[in-house]
mmCIF file of C-alpha atoms in Angstrom:
data_model
loop_
_atom_site.group_PDB
_atom_site.id
_atom_site.type_symbol
_atom_site.label_atom_id
_atom_site.label_comp_id
_atom_site.label_asym_id
_atom_site.label_seq_id
_atom_site.Cartn_x
_atom_site.Cartn_y
_atom_site.Cartn_z
ATOM 1 C CA MET A 272 102.324 125.321 81.093
ATOM 2 C CA GLU A 273 98.833 126.608 80.475
ATOM 3 C CA ILE A 274 95.851 125.471 82.462
ATOM 4 C CA LEU A 275 92.414 126.061 80.975
ATOM 5 C CA LYS A 276 90.336 124.681 83.411
ATOM 6 C CA SER A 277 90.141 122.555 86.908
ATOM 7 C CA LYS A 278 88.237 119.494 86.783
ATOM 8 C CA SER A 279 87.480 118.297 90.356
ATOM 9 C CA VAL A 280 86.376 114.768 91.222
ATOM 10 C CA PHE A 281 85.407 114.250 94.835
ATOM 11 C CA PHE A 282 83.956 111.535 97.356
ATOM 12 C CA SER A 283 82.314 113.793 100.407
ATOM 13 C CA PRO A 284 79.632 111.875 102.135
ATOM 14 C CA ALA A 285 80.164 113.761 105.244
ATOM 15 C CA ARG A 286 80.565 117.298 103.135
ATOM 16 C CA LYS A 287 83.859 118.314 104.545
ATOM 17 C CA THR A 288 85.798 116.903 101.638
ATOM 18 C CA GLY A 289 83.703 118.942 99.218
ATOM 19 C CA GLU A 290 84.065 122.100 101.468
ATOM 20 C CA ILE A 291 87.849 121.918 101.212
ATOM 21 C CA VAL A 292 87.897 121.359 97.413
ATOM 22 C CA SER A 293 85.511 124.291 96.933
ATOM 23 C CA HIS A 294 88.116 126.600 98.936
ATOM 24 C CA PHE A 295 90.975 125.030 97.009
ATOM 25 C CA VAL A 296 89.441 125.601 93.421
ATOM 26 C CA SER A 297 88.519 128.934 94.307
ATOM 27 C CA TYR A 298 91.911 129.999 95.296
ATOM 28 C CA LEU A 299 93.323 128.418 91.983
ATOM 29 C CA GLY A 300 91.056 130.906 90.340
ATOM 30 C CA TYR A 301 90.769 128.845 86.963
ATOM 31 C CA ASP A 302 87.433 128.038 85.170
ATOM 32 C CA ALA A 303 86.340 125.139 87.146
ATOM 33 C CA GLU A 304 84.015 121.816 86.695
ATOM 34 C CA LYS A 305 83.132 119.628 89.980
ATOM 35 C CA TYR A 306 81.823 116.084 89.998
ATOM 36 C CA ASN A 307 80.345 115.227 93.222
ATOM 37 C CA ILE A 308 80.443 111.344 93.111
ATOM 38 C CA THR A 309 79.043 110.747 96.558
ATOM 39 C CA SER A 310 75.648 109.474 95.599
ATOM 40 C CA TYR A 311 75.780 105.952 94.396
ATOM 41 C CA LYS A 312 73.365 107.581 91.473
ATOM 42 C CA LYS A 313 76.794 109.322 90.419
ATOM 43 C CA ARG A 314 78.843 106.090 90.034
ATOM 44 C CA ASP A 315 78.512 106.287 86.257
ATOM 45 C CA THR A 316 80.139 109.686 85.914
ATOM 46 C CA SER A 317 82.954 109.457 83.634
ATOM 47 C CA VAL A 318 85.324 112.686 82.980
ATOM 48 C CA GLU A 319 87.705 113.044 80.064
ATOM 49 C CA PHE A 320 90.777 115.318 80.853
ATOM 50 C CA SER A 321 93.163 117.007 78.343
ATOM 51 C CA SER A 322 96.934 117.960 79.079
ATOM 52 C CA ASN A 323 95.689 121.574 79.658
ATOM 53 C CA ASP A 324 93.195 120.430 82.548
ATOM 54 C CA LEU A 325 93.966 120.278 85.959
ATOM 55 C CA ALA A 326 92.594 117.374 87.882
ATOM 56 C CA VAL A 327 91.642 117.337 91.262
ATOM 57 C CA PHE A 328 90.998 114.338 93.291
ATOM 58 C CA ALA A 329 89.629 114.558 96.830
ATOM 59 C CA TYR A 330 88.611 111.937 99.241
ATOM 60 C CA PRO A 331 88.187 111.322 102.910
ATOM 61 C CA VAL A 332 90.577 108.890 104.363
ATOM 62 C CA TYR A 333 89.017 105.456 105.706
ATOM 63 C CA GLY A 334 91.575 103.548 107.865
ATOM 64 C CA GLY A 335 94.648 104.980 106.147
ATOM 65 C CA ARG A 336 93.398 104.223 102.799
ATOM 66 C CA VAL A 337 91.645 105.539 99.724
ATOM 67 C CA PRO A 338 87.792 104.552 99.704
ATOM 68 C CA GLU A 339 87.044 101.763 97.530
ATOM 69 C CA ILE A 340 84.469 103.967 95.852
ATOM 70 C CA MET A 341 87.288 106.553 94.631
ATOM 71 C CA VAL A 342 89.443 103.717 93.537
ATOM 72 C CA LYS A 343 86.750 102.286 91.304
ATOM 73 C CA GLN A 344 85.848 105.723 89.965
ATOM 74 C CA LEU A 345 89.234 106.279 88.664
ATOM 75 C CA ASP A 346 88.489 103.674 86.243
ATOM 76 C CA LYS A 347 85.937 105.972 84.390
ATOM 77 C CA MET A 348 88.493 108.961 84.283
ATOM 78 C CA LYS A 349 90.535 109.311 80.704
ATOM 79 C CA ALA A 350 93.703 111.221 81.179
ATOM 80 C CA ASP A 351 96.294 112.642 78.591
ATOM 81 C CA ASN A 352 99.519 113.287 80.820
ATOM 82 C CA THR A 353 97.004 115.350 82.759
ATOM 83 C CA PRO A 354 98.630 117.092 85.738
ATOM 84 C CA ALA A 355 96.893 116.111 88.930
ATOM 85 C CA VAL A 356 96.521 117.398 92.593
ATOM 86 C CA ILE A 357 95.203 114.812 95.342
ATOM 87 C CA ILE A 358 93.687 115.744 98.414
ATOM 88 C CA ALA A 359 93.234 113.428 101.327
ATOM 89 C CA VAL A 360 91.080 114.693 104.153
ATOM 90 C CA TYR A 361 91.292 112.966 107.639
ATOM 91 C CA GLY A 362 89.975 113.427 111.149
ATOM 92 C CA ASN A 363 92.969 114.147 112.997
ATOM 93 C CA ARG A 364 94.173 110.380 113.688
ATOM 94 C CA ALA A 365 96.526 109.708 110.731
ATOM 95 C CA TYR A 366 96.213 109.436 106.707
ATOM 96 C CA GLU A 367 98.968 106.529 106.275
ATOM 97 C CA ASP A 368 98.927 105.169 103.003
ATOM 98 C CA ALA A 369 96.207 107.498 101.618
ATOM 99 C CA LEU A 370 98.227 109.799 99.436
ATOM 100 C CA LEU A 371 101.049 107.326 98.336
ATOM 101 C CA GLU A 372 98.099 104.963 97.108
ATOM 102 C CA MET A 373 96.234 107.626 95.194
ATOM 103 C CA GLN A 374 99.437 108.920 93.586
ATOM 104 C CA ASN A 375 100.163 105.463 92.263
ATOM 105 C CA LEU A 376 96.370 104.781 91.043
ATOM 106 C CA ALA A 377 96.294 108.041 89.436
ATOM 107 C CA LYS A 378 99.651 107.449 87.644
ATOM 108 C CA GLU A 379 98.294 104.108 86.458
ATOM 109 C CA LYS A 380 95.536 106.218 84.883
ATOM 110 C CA GLY A 381 97.804 108.517 83.063
ATOM 111 C CA PHE A 382 97.824 111.489 85.316
ATOM 112 C CA ILE A 383 101.028 113.271 86.665
ATOM 113 C CA VAL A 384 100.629 114.137 90.343
ATOM 114 C CA ILE A 385 102.217 117.705 90.840
ATOM 115 C CA GLY A 386 100.865 118.388 94.385
ATOM 116 C CA ALA A 387 99.502 116.478 97.263
ATOM 117 C CA ALA A 388 97.758 117.484 100.624
ATOM 118 C CA ALA A 389 96.284 116.138 103.722
ATOM 119 C CA PHE A 390 94.011 118.329 105.511
ATOM 120 C CA ILE A 391 92.069 117.747 108.743
ATOM 121 C CA ALA A 392 88.158 117.827 109.042
ATOM 122 C CA ASN A 393 85.996 117.177 112.122
ATOM 123 C CA HIS A 394 86.064 113.395 112.435
ATOM 124 C CA SER A 395 82.864 111.785 111.024
ATOM 125 C CA ILE A 396 82.434 109.114 113.617
ATOM 126 C CA MET A 397 84.310 110.592 116.720
ATOM 127 C CA THR A 398 82.959 113.990 116.421
ATOM 128 C CA GLU A 399 84.240 115.417 119.459
ATOM 129 C CA VAL A 400 87.868 115.292 117.613
ATOM 130 C CA ALA A 401 89.006 118.129 115.333
ATOM 131 C CA VAL A 402 85.785 120.107 116.142
ATOM 132 C CA ASN A 403 85.116 122.784 113.532
ATOM 133 C CA ARG A 404 87.941 121.749 111.382
ATOM 134 C CA PRO A 405 88.683 122.951 108.733
ATOM 135 C CA ASP A 406 89.167 126.331 110.396
ATOM 136 C CA GLU A 407 90.309 129.984 109.337
ATOM 137 C CA LYS A 408 93.972 128.389 109.850
ATOM 138 C CA ASP A 409 93.203 125.629 107.699
ATOM 139 C CA LYS A 410 91.869 127.778 104.964
ATOM 140 C CA GLU A 411 95.134 129.759 104.941
ATOM 141 C CA LYS A 412 96.988 126.504 104.439
ATOM 142 C CA ILE A 413 94.585 125.643 101.448
ATOM 143 C CA LYS A 414 95.177 128.863 100.257
ATOM 144 C CA ASP A 415 98.865 128.793 100.436
ATOM 145 C CA PHE A 416 98.830 125.105 98.788
ATOM 146 C CA ALA A 417 96.806 126.384 95.909
ATOM 147 C CA ALA A 418 99.403 129.246 95.522
ATOM 148 C CA ALA A 419 102.319 126.658 95.428
ATOM 149 C CA VAL A 420 100.415 124.668 92.853
ATOM 150 C CA LYS A 421 99.877 127.572 90.556
ATOM 151 C CA GLU A 422 103.506 128.532 90.999
ATOM 152 C CA LYS A 423 104.821 125.050 89.951
ATOM 153 C CA ILE A 424 102.492 124.837 86.979
ATOM 154 C CA LYS A 425 103.568 128.324 85.704
ATOM 155 C CA ASN A 426 107.377 126.854 85.751
ATOM 156 C CA ILE A 427 106.389 123.519 83.978
ATOM 157 C CA GLU A 428 107.903 123.367 80.548
ATOM 158 C CA ASP A 429 107.533 119.797 80.061
ATOM 159 C CA ILE A 430 105.137 117.738 82.209
ATOM 160 C CA LYS A 431 106.709 114.515 81.515
ATOM 161 C CA ASN A 432 109.843 115.506 83.100
ATOM 162 C CA ILE A 433 108.424 116.311 86.365
ATOM 163 C CA GLU A 434 109.799 114.127 89.464
ATOM 164 C CA GLN A 435 107.542 112.238 91.236
ATOM 165 C CA LEU A 436 106.399 113.295 94.467
ATOM 166 C CA GLN A 437 107.876 111.678 97.551
ATOM 167 C CA LEU A 438 104.992 111.211 99.620
ATOM 168 C CA PRO A 439 104.290 109.289 103.031
ATOM 169 C CA GLY A 440 102.975 105.948 103.258
ATOM 170 C CA ASP A 441 103.985 102.109 102.576
ATOM 171 C CA TYR A 442 103.593 99.526 100.065
ATOM 172 C CA PRO A 443 101.891 97.138 100.442
ATOM 173 C CA TYR A 444 99.196 99.261 101.813
ATOM 174 C CA ARG A 445 97.742 98.569 105.234
ATOM 175 C CA LYS A 446 94.745 96.577 105.445
ATOM 176 C CA TYR A 447 91.315 98.068 106.307
ATOM 177 C CA ASN A 448 88.215 96.137 106.869
ATOM 178 C CA GLY A 449 85.768 98.706 107.812
ATOM 179 C CA ILE A 450 84.429 99.088 111.631
ATOM 180 C CA PRO A 451 81.388 97.130 112.850
ATOM 181 C CA LEU A 452 79.521 100.162 114.062
ATOM 182 C CA LYS A 453 76.635 101.298 111.702
ATOM 183 C CA PRO A 454 74.147 104.192 111.882
ATOM 184 C CA THR A 455 70.405 103.694 112.099
ATOM 185 C CA GLY A 456 67.499 106.049 112.514
ATOM 186 C CA ASP A 457 65.520 106.773 115.722
ATOM 187 C CA SER A 458 61.924 107.625 116.376
ATOM 188 C CA LYS A 459 62.848 111.402 115.111
ATOM 189 C CA CYS A 460 62.928 109.951 111.742
ATOM 190 C CA THR A 461 60.561 111.683 109.343
ATOM 191 C CA ALA A 462 61.313 109.563 106.350
ATOM 192 C CA CYS A 463 62.117 112.774 104.271
ATOM 193 C CA GLY A 464 64.605 110.811 102.318
ATOM 194 C CA ALA A 465 67.681 112.832 102.712
ATOM 195 C CA CYS A 466 69.499 110.061 103.656
ATOM 196 C CA VAL A 467 68.464 107.928 100.995
ATOM 197 C CA GLN A 468 69.704 110.132 98.374
ATOM 198 C CA ASN A 469 72.919 110.862 100.001
ATOM 199 C CA CYS A 470 74.005 107.341 100.838
ATOM 200 C CA PRO A 471 76.899 106.356 98.378
ATOM 201 C CA VAL A 472 76.135 102.468 98.661
ATOM 202 C CA ASN A 473 72.345 102.481 98.681
ATOM 203 C CA ALA A 474 72.390 101.062 102.210
ATOM 204 C CA ILE A 475 69.027 103.029 103.222
ATOM 205 C CA LEU A 476 65.937 102.173 101.422
ATOM 206 C CA ALA A 477 63.232 104.738 100.945
ATOM 207 C CA GLU A 478 60.623 102.384 102.281
ATOM 208 C CA ASN A 479 62.145 102.123 105.852
ATOM 209 C CA PRO A 480 64.966 104.842 106.114
ATOM 210 C CA ARG A 481 65.265 103.975 109.813
ATOM 211 C CA LYS A 482 67.170 100.794 109.010
ATOM 212 C CA THR A 483 70.578 100.302 107.375
ATOM 213 C CA ASP A 484 71.849 97.088 105.484
ATOM 214 C CA LYS A 485 74.800 96.301 107.547
ATOM 215 C CA THR A 486 76.263 94.283 104.705
ATOM 216 C CA LYS A 487 76.487 97.378 102.406
ATOM 217 C CA CYS A 488 77.010 100.321 104.886
ATOM 218 C CA ILE A 489 80.731 101.737 105.109
ATOM 219 C CA THR A 490 79.924 103.905 108.246
ATOM 220 C CA CYS A 491 80.762 107.059 106.187
ATOM 221 C CA MET A 492 78.347 108.956 108.461
ATOM 222 C CA GLY A 493 76.926 110.859 105.467
ATOM 223 C CA CYS A 494 73.435 109.886 106.527
ATOM 224 C CA ALA A 495 74.057 111.455 109.913
ATOM 225 C CA ALA A 496 75.730 114.539 108.269
ATOM 226 C CA ILE A 497 72.550 115.398 106.018
ATOM 227 C CA CYS A 498 69.460 114.279 108.691
ATOM 228 C CA PRO A 499 67.755 117.529 109.342
ATOM 229 C CA GLN A 500 66.236 115.882 112.395
ATOM 230 C CA ASP A 501 69.530 114.424 113.812
ATOM 231 C CA ALA A 502 67.696 111.201 113.813
ATOM 232 C CA ARG A 503 70.700 108.709 112.619
ATOM 233 C CA HIS A 504 73.334 107.764 115.101
ATOM 234 C CA LEU A 505 75.680 104.819 115.964
ATOM 235 C CA ASN A 506 74.759 102.666 119.091
ATOM 236 C CA LYS A 507 75.070 105.229 121.563
ATOM 237 C CA ILE A 508 76.647 103.336 124.466
ATOM 238 C CA LEU A 509 79.303 101.742 122.259
ATOM 239 C CA HIS A 510 79.991 105.164 120.454
ATOM 240 C CA PHE A 511 80.463 106.881 123.768
ATOM 241 C CA LEU A 512 82.762 104.034 125.066
ATOM 242 C CA SER A 513 84.956 104.349 121.934
ATOM 243 C CA GLU A 514 85.160 108.107 121.737
ATOM 244 C CA ILE A 515 86.534 108.771 124.924
ATOM 245 C CA PRO A 516 90.006 106.754 124.542
ATOM 246 C CA PHE A 517 89.970 107.792 120.998
ATOM 247 C CA LYS A 518 89.814 111.476 121.779
ATOM 248 C CA LYS A 519 92.444 110.919 124.657
ATOM 249 C CA LYS A 520 94.811 109.559 122.001
ATOM 250 C CA TYR A 521 94.029 111.762 118.987
ATOM 251 C CA GLY A 522 92.671 114.984 120.314
ATOM 252 C CA ALA A 523 95.479 117.196 120.269
ATOM 253 C CA ARG A 524 95.593 119.275 117.019
ATOM 254 C CA LYS A 525 97.398 118.409 113.907
ATOM 255 C CA GLU A 526 98.129 120.529 111.153
ATOM 256 C CA PRO A 527 97.701 120.097 107.273
ATOM 257 C CA GLU A 528 100.504 118.676 105.196
ATOM 258 C CA THR A 529 101.526 119.664 101.691
ATOM 259 C CA PHE A 530 103.717 118.578 98.995
ATOM 260 C CA VAL A 531 104.428 120.122 95.802
#
């Protein structure tokens, strides 16, 4: 089959998912459109996909699941038996049901998933885990994945006859209720507004950006990732006590997994 354009829809509060998507799309080599839905102001983004587009959906894994924001965003996508690639990005712990769930969601919306991958990035909360990932070895895996996807596309005669990928995961999906730790600003905050603009759930108000609405916050850590003053943190004592056992259990390097 012929692909005229790739259209990527991605949620990337800590910016690593967006980085991985950029590498993948560049290795594909098609004309590309990118839709970053991270900011709550982008929540009305709707995209129409033809049968000659390649849809790319990428998202961080939260508790082994697809983020609710990404799930809701799929309701605004229109497909026409469109081939799709799904990319889950996780912090070296596990991605559990995040690929299977996304494949099922995409199928419901008229997409046909022809490739899936789980890539590793520096953990957004336990930042001493998977430091400097994705690294050069990861980028080679992304490049190999893009090549495999292109080869599969070249050999597709009728997309409707493609066998569904057998992806890891279980149904019913595991439950995820978030985590109690929420980032707030400290005395280094200059009220520049970067965190306000980057927050995907509008949990930080411009009038007082040091505070966080804990009823809205999803602990995506996008505010900490974008803060130029390094002024936003979780409770330092609780974070320290949590990170020690986490690093001990999940610190060993894991490698990307791809399915084509």
